[in-house]
C-alpha atoms as a printed R data frame, in Angstrom:
    type eleno elety resid chain resno       x       y       z
1   ATOM     1    CA   UNK     A     1  -0.053  -0.019  -0.055
2   ATOM     2    CA   UNK     A     2   0.895   3.495   0.109
3   ATOM     3    CA   UNK     A     3   1.445   3.698  -3.715
4   ATOM     4    CA   UNK     A     4  -0.507   5.646  -6.097
5   ATOM     5    CA   UNK     A     5  -1.781   4.448  -9.341
6   ATOM     6    CA   UNK     A     6  -1.635   6.419 -12.474
7   ATOM     7    CA   UNK     A     7  -4.508   8.248 -14.105
8   ATOM     8    CA   UNK     A     8  -7.035   7.079 -14.894
9   ATOM     9    CA   UNK     A     9  -6.953   4.107 -12.562
10  ATOM    10    CA   UNK     A    10  -6.176   6.659  -9.534
11  ATOM    11    CA   UNK     A    11  -9.640   8.023 -10.154
12  ATOM    12    CA   UNK     A    12 -11.369   4.690 -10.184
13  ATOM    13    CA   UNK     A    13  -9.550   3.531  -7.292
14  ATOM    14    CA   UNK     A    14 -11.380   6.099  -4.970
15  ATOM    15    CA   UNK     A    15 -14.836   4.792  -6.137
16  ATOM    16    CA   UNK     A    16 -13.928   1.346  -5.002
17  ATOM    17    CA   UNK     A    17 -13.661   2.620  -1.526
18  ATOM    18    CA   UNK     A    18 -17.112   3.810  -1.332
19  ATOM    19    CA   UNK     A    19 -18.336   0.326  -0.153
20  ATOM    20    CA   UNK     A    20 -15.570  -0.070   2.441
21  ATOM    21    CA   UNK     A    21 -16.447   3.289   4.128
22  ATOM    22    CA   UNK     A    22 -20.146   2.300   4.259
23  ATOM    23    CA   UNK     A    23 -19.447  -1.082   5.724
24  ATOM    24    CA   UNK     A    24 -17.002   0.544   8.011
25  ATOM    25    CA   UNK     A    25 -19.693   3.296   9.148
26  ATOM    26    CA   UNK     A    26 -16.898   6.369   7.955
27  ATOM    27    CA   UNK     A    27 -19.585   8.607   7.193
28  ATOM    28    CA   UNK     A    28 -17.809  11.748   7.568
29  ATOM    29    CA   UNK     A    29 -14.881  10.214   5.174
30  ATOM    30    CA   UNK     A    30 -17.428   9.048   2.733
31  ATOM    31    CA   UNK     A    31 -19.247  12.691   2.898
32  ATOM    32    CA   UNK     A    32 -15.939  14.139   2.075
33  ATOM    33    CA   UNK     A    33 -15.279  11.621  -0.621
34  ATOM    34    CA   UNK     A    34 -18.425  12.049  -2.525
35  ATOM    35    CA   UNK     A    35 -17.789  15.530  -4.131
36  ATOM    36    CA   UNK     A    36 -14.573  14.201  -5.508
37  ATOM    37    CA   UNK     A    37 -16.043  10.943  -6.728
38  ATOM    38    CA   UNK     A    38 -19.038  13.196  -8.573
39  ATOM    39    CA   UNK     A    39 -16.413  15.322 -10.401
40  ATOM    40    CA   UNK     A    40 -14.658  12.245 -11.503
41  ATOM    41    CA   UNK     A    41 -17.871  10.712 -12.885
42  ATOM    42    CA   UNK     A    42 -18.654  13.889 -14.482
43  ATOM    43    CA   UNK     A    43 -15.228  14.493 -16.073
44  ATOM    44    CA   UNK     A    44 -15.602  10.845 -17.533
45  ATOM    45    CA   UNK     A    45 -19.111  11.373 -18.442
46  ATOM    46    CA   UNK     A    46 -20.141   8.151 -16.965
47  ATOM    47    CA   UNK     A    47 -22.458   7.422 -13.999
48  ATOM    48    CA   UNK     A    48 -21.242   5.587 -10.778
49  ATOM    49    CA   UNK     A    49 -24.597   4.116  -9.235
50  ATOM    50    CA   UNK     A    50 -23.024   3.470  -6.177
51  ATOM    51    CA   UNK     A    51 -22.759   7.496  -5.586
52  ATOM    52    CA   UNK     A    52 -26.487   7.130  -5.145
53  ATOM    53    CA   UNK     A    53 -26.664   4.650  -2.212
54  ATOM    54    CA   UNK     A    54 -23.497   6.246  -0.669
55  ATOM    55    CA   UNK     A    55 -25.538   9.809  -0.691
56  ATOM    56    CA   UNK     A    56 -28.316   7.905   0.873
57  ATOM    57    CA   UNK     A    57 -26.097   6.385   3.844
58  ATOM    58    CA   UNK     A    58 -24.803   9.913   4.455
59  ATOM    59    CA   UNK     A    59 -28.181  11.521   4.367
60  ATOM    60    CA   UNK     A    60 -29.370   8.855   6.562
61  ATOM    61    CA   UNK     A    61 -26.752   8.673   9.192
62  ATOM    62    CA   UNK     A    62 -24.700  11.834   9.129
63  ATOM    63    CA   UNK     A    63 -27.507  14.512   8.144
64  ATOM    64    CA   UNK     A    64 -30.397  12.662   9.640
65  ATOM    65    CA   UNK     A    65 -32.413  13.515   6.593
66  ATOM    66    CA   UNK     A    66 -34.382  10.387   6.150
67  ATOM    67    CA   UNK     A    67 -36.716  11.697   3.474
68  ATOM    68    CA   UNK     A    68 -33.539  12.783   1.386
69  ATOM    69    CA   UNK     A    69 -32.120   9.457   2.045
70  ATOM    70    CA   UNK     A    70 -34.934   7.512   0.653
71  ATOM    71    CA   UNK     A    71 -34.927   9.422  -2.456
72  ATOM    72    CA   UNK     A    72 -31.499   8.654  -3.206
73  ATOM    73    CA   UNK     A    73 -31.996   5.082  -2.382
74  ATOM    74    CA   UNK     A    74 -34.852   4.886  -4.666
75  ATOM    75    CA   UNK     A    75 -33.171   6.755  -7.304
76  ATOM    76    CA   UNK     A    76 -30.362   3.962  -6.973
77  ATOM    77    CA   UNK     A    77 -32.885   1.159  -7.430
78  ATOM    78    CA   UNK     A    78 -34.613   2.930 -10.314
79  ATOM    79    CA   UNK     A    79 -31.146   2.651 -12.156
80  ATOM    80    CA   UNK     A    80 -29.659  -0.214 -11.040
81  ATOM    81    CA   UNK     A    81 -31.369  -3.648 -10.287
82  ATOM    82    CA   UNK     A    82 -30.696  -5.040  -6.755
83  ATOM    83    CA   UNK     A    83 -31.022  -8.339  -5.771
84  ATOM    84    CA   UNK     A    84 -30.014  -7.762  -2.312
85  ATOM    85    CA   UNK     A    85 -32.172  -6.549   0.461
86  ATOM    86    CA   UNK     A    86 -29.839  -4.141   2.101
87  ATOM    87    CA   UNK     A    87 -31.016  -1.136   0.175
88  ATOM    88    CA   UNK     A    88 -34.661  -1.901   0.626
89  ATOM    89    CA   UNK     A    89 -34.374  -2.192   4.353
90  ATOM    90    CA   UNK     A    90 -32.317   0.911   4.445
91  ATOM    91    CA   UNK     A    91 -35.556   2.423   3.163
92  ATOM    92    CA   UNK     A    92 -37.769   0.784   5.737
93  ATOM    93    CA   UNK     A    93 -35.237   2.037   8.191
94  ATOM    94    CA   UNK     A    94 -35.696   5.519   7.166
95  ATOM    95    CA   UNK     A    95 -39.341   5.447   7.252
96  ATOM    96    CA   UNK     A    96 -39.117   4.013  10.817
97  ATOM    97    CA   UNK     A    97 -36.517   6.731  12.004
98  ATOM    98    CA   UNK     A    98 -38.711   9.417  10.262
99  ATOM    99    CA   UNK     A    99 -41.677   7.943  12.649
100 ATOM   100    CA   UNK     A   100 -43.666   6.647   9.598
101 ATOM   101    CA   UNK     A   101 -44.243   3.280  11.167
102 ATOM   102    CA   UNK     A   102 -46.969   2.211   8.634
103 ATOM   103    CA   UNK     A   103 -44.550   2.794   5.591
104 ATOM   104    CA   UNK     A   104 -41.609   0.977   7.431
105 ATOM   105    CA   UNK     A   105 -44.023  -1.997   7.966
106 ATOM   106    CA   UNK     A   106 -45.240  -2.180   4.518
107 ATOM   107    CA   UNK     A   107 -41.784  -1.909   3.117
108 ATOM   108    CA   UNK     A   108 -40.653  -4.752   5.320
109 ATOM   109    CA   UNK     A   109 -43.485  -6.859   4.368
110 ATOM   110    CA   UNK     A   110 -42.656  -6.320   0.568
111 ATOM   111    CA   UNK     A   111 -39.093  -7.452   1.015
112 ATOM   112    CA   UNK     A   112 -40.292 -10.544   2.891
113 ATOM   113    CA   UNK     A   113 -42.618 -11.493   0.382
114 ATOM   114    CA   UNK     A   114 -39.988 -10.767  -2.631
115 ATOM   115    CA   UNK     A   115 -36.991 -13.046  -3.690
116 ATOM   116    CA   UNK     A   116 -34.461 -10.753  -2.549
117 ATOM   117    CA   UNK     A   117 -31.277 -11.885  -0.949
118 ATOM   118    CA   UNK     A   118 -30.601 -11.780   2.602
119 ATOM   119    CA   UNK     A   119 -33.980 -10.812   3.395
120 ATOM   120    CA   UNK     A   120 -33.745 -12.381   6.520
121 ATOM   121    CA   UNK     A   121 -32.081  -9.153   8.038
122 ATOM   122    CA   UNK     A   122 -35.379  -7.500   7.916
123 ATOM   123    CA   UNK     A   123 -35.880  -9.182  11.249
124 ATOM   124    CA   UNK     A   124 -33.532  -6.831  12.922
125 ATOM   125    CA   UNK     A   125 -35.410  -4.004  11.279
126 ATOM   126    CA   UNK     A   126 -38.790  -5.697  12.368
127 ATOM   127    CA   UNK     A   127 -37.441  -5.684  15.783
128 ATOM   128    CA   UNK     A   128 -36.694  -1.965  15.905
129 ATOM   129    CA   UNK     A   129 -39.745  -1.025  14.501
130 ATOM   130    CA   UNK     A   130 -41.871  -3.010  17.243
131 ATOM   131    CA   UNK     A   131 -39.506  -1.810  19.957
132 ATOM   132    CA   UNK     A   132 -40.147   2.059  18.786
133 ATOM   133    CA   UNK     A   133 -43.767   0.859  18.764
134 ATOM   134    CA   UNK     A   134 -43.764  -0.547  22.317
135 ATOM   135    CA   UNK     A   135 -44.371  -3.933  21.354
136 ATOM   136    CA   UNK     A   136 -41.424  -5.624  23.061
137 ATOM   137    CA   UNK     A   137 -42.440  -9.043  23.008
138 ATOM   138    CA   UNK     A   138 -42.912  -9.148  19.237
139 ATOM   139    CA   UNK     A   139 -39.413  -7.209  19.001
140 ATOM   140    CA   UNK     A   140 -37.725  -9.945  20.936
141 ATOM   141    CA   UNK     A   141 -39.600 -12.432  18.529
142 ATOM   142    CA   UNK     A   142 -38.120 -10.631  15.767
143 ATOM   143    CA   UNK     A   143 -34.603 -10.581  17.017
144 ATOM   144    CA   UNK     A   144 -34.474 -13.999  18.057
145 ATOM   145    CA   UNK     A   145 -35.390 -15.249  14.613
146 ATOM   146    CA   UNK     A   146 -32.665 -13.199  13.078
147 ATOM   147    CA   UNK     A   147 -30.236 -14.506  15.534
148 ATOM   148    CA   UNK     A   148 -31.361 -18.116  15.052
149 ATOM   149    CA   UNK     A   149 -30.653 -17.456  11.127
150 ATOM   150    CA   UNK     A   150 -27.279 -16.588  12.092
151 ATOM   151    CA   UNK     A   151 -26.225 -19.019  14.613
152 ATOM   152    CA   UNK     A   152 -23.472 -20.222  12.783
153 ATOM   153    CA   UNK     A   153 -22.003 -17.077  11.645
154 ATOM   154    CA   UNK     A   154 -18.711 -15.490  12.335
155 ATOM   155    CA   UNK     A   155 -18.868 -14.555  16.122
156 ATOM   156    CA   UNK     A   156 -17.216 -11.057  14.997
157 ATOM   157    CA   UNK     A   157 -20.059 -10.253  12.422
158 ATOM   158    CA   UNK     A   158 -21.038  -6.646  13.319
159 ATOM   159    CA   UNK     A   159 -24.710  -7.109  12.443
160 ATOM   160    CA   UNK     A   160 -24.879 -10.424  14.765
161 ATOM   161    CA   UNK     A   161 -23.320  -8.538  17.657
162 ATOM   162    CA   UNK     A   162 -25.593  -5.453  17.237
163 ATOM   163    CA   UNK     A   163 -28.635  -7.949  17.283
164 ATOM   164    CA   UNK     A   164 -27.486  -9.602  20.086
165 ATOM   165    CA   UNK     A   165 -27.038  -6.272  22.046
166 ATOM   166    CA   UNK     A   166 -30.458  -5.253  20.819
167 ATOM   167    CA   UNK     A   167 -31.850  -8.654  22.414
168 ATOM   168    CA   UNK     A   168 -30.278  -7.668  25.765
169 ATOM   169    CA   UNK     A   169 -31.593  -4.290  25.635
170 ATOM   170    CA   UNK     A   170 -35.092  -5.553  24.794
171 ATOM   171    CA   UNK     A   171 -34.906  -8.425  27.604
172 ATOM   172    CA   UNK     A   172 -34.109  -5.338  30.158
173 ATOM   173    CA   UNK     A   173 -37.436  -3.482  28.713
174 ATOM   174    CA   UNK     A   174 -39.858  -6.559  29.375
């Protein structure tokens, strides 16, 4: 590492870092990178769809503008067919965080009725939704479904550890 690629490869290298910063939850770094990435895309006359979901995450986590995040996520889905549930779950999460529980539940139900990959991750969001609505027993039921699915997962898997922490929190609320 520490070497710099020559143009145009150096330009495209920064784009490859988008997902790394999303999964590392480095929202400030991602926010600083996005203008440069947009400029690179513009200079080459191409579209990087990943910019849209990166913008969605920045608006969701950094700016707390959930409706704007939903716009970016939907724009991404309009351009790029996505077989994975994560962006769809992000939309449901934004609805929940914006206190639109009805839309969040509808989106989660749509995901569960779909053939999207990793749709069982909706169970975490269902648990948070029911926790927010005050139905702790139902929330525990959903988090237990998720943890059952991931019972053989790597113990360092971040989403599993978050689910375990949520289960502990929910059990204290009983």
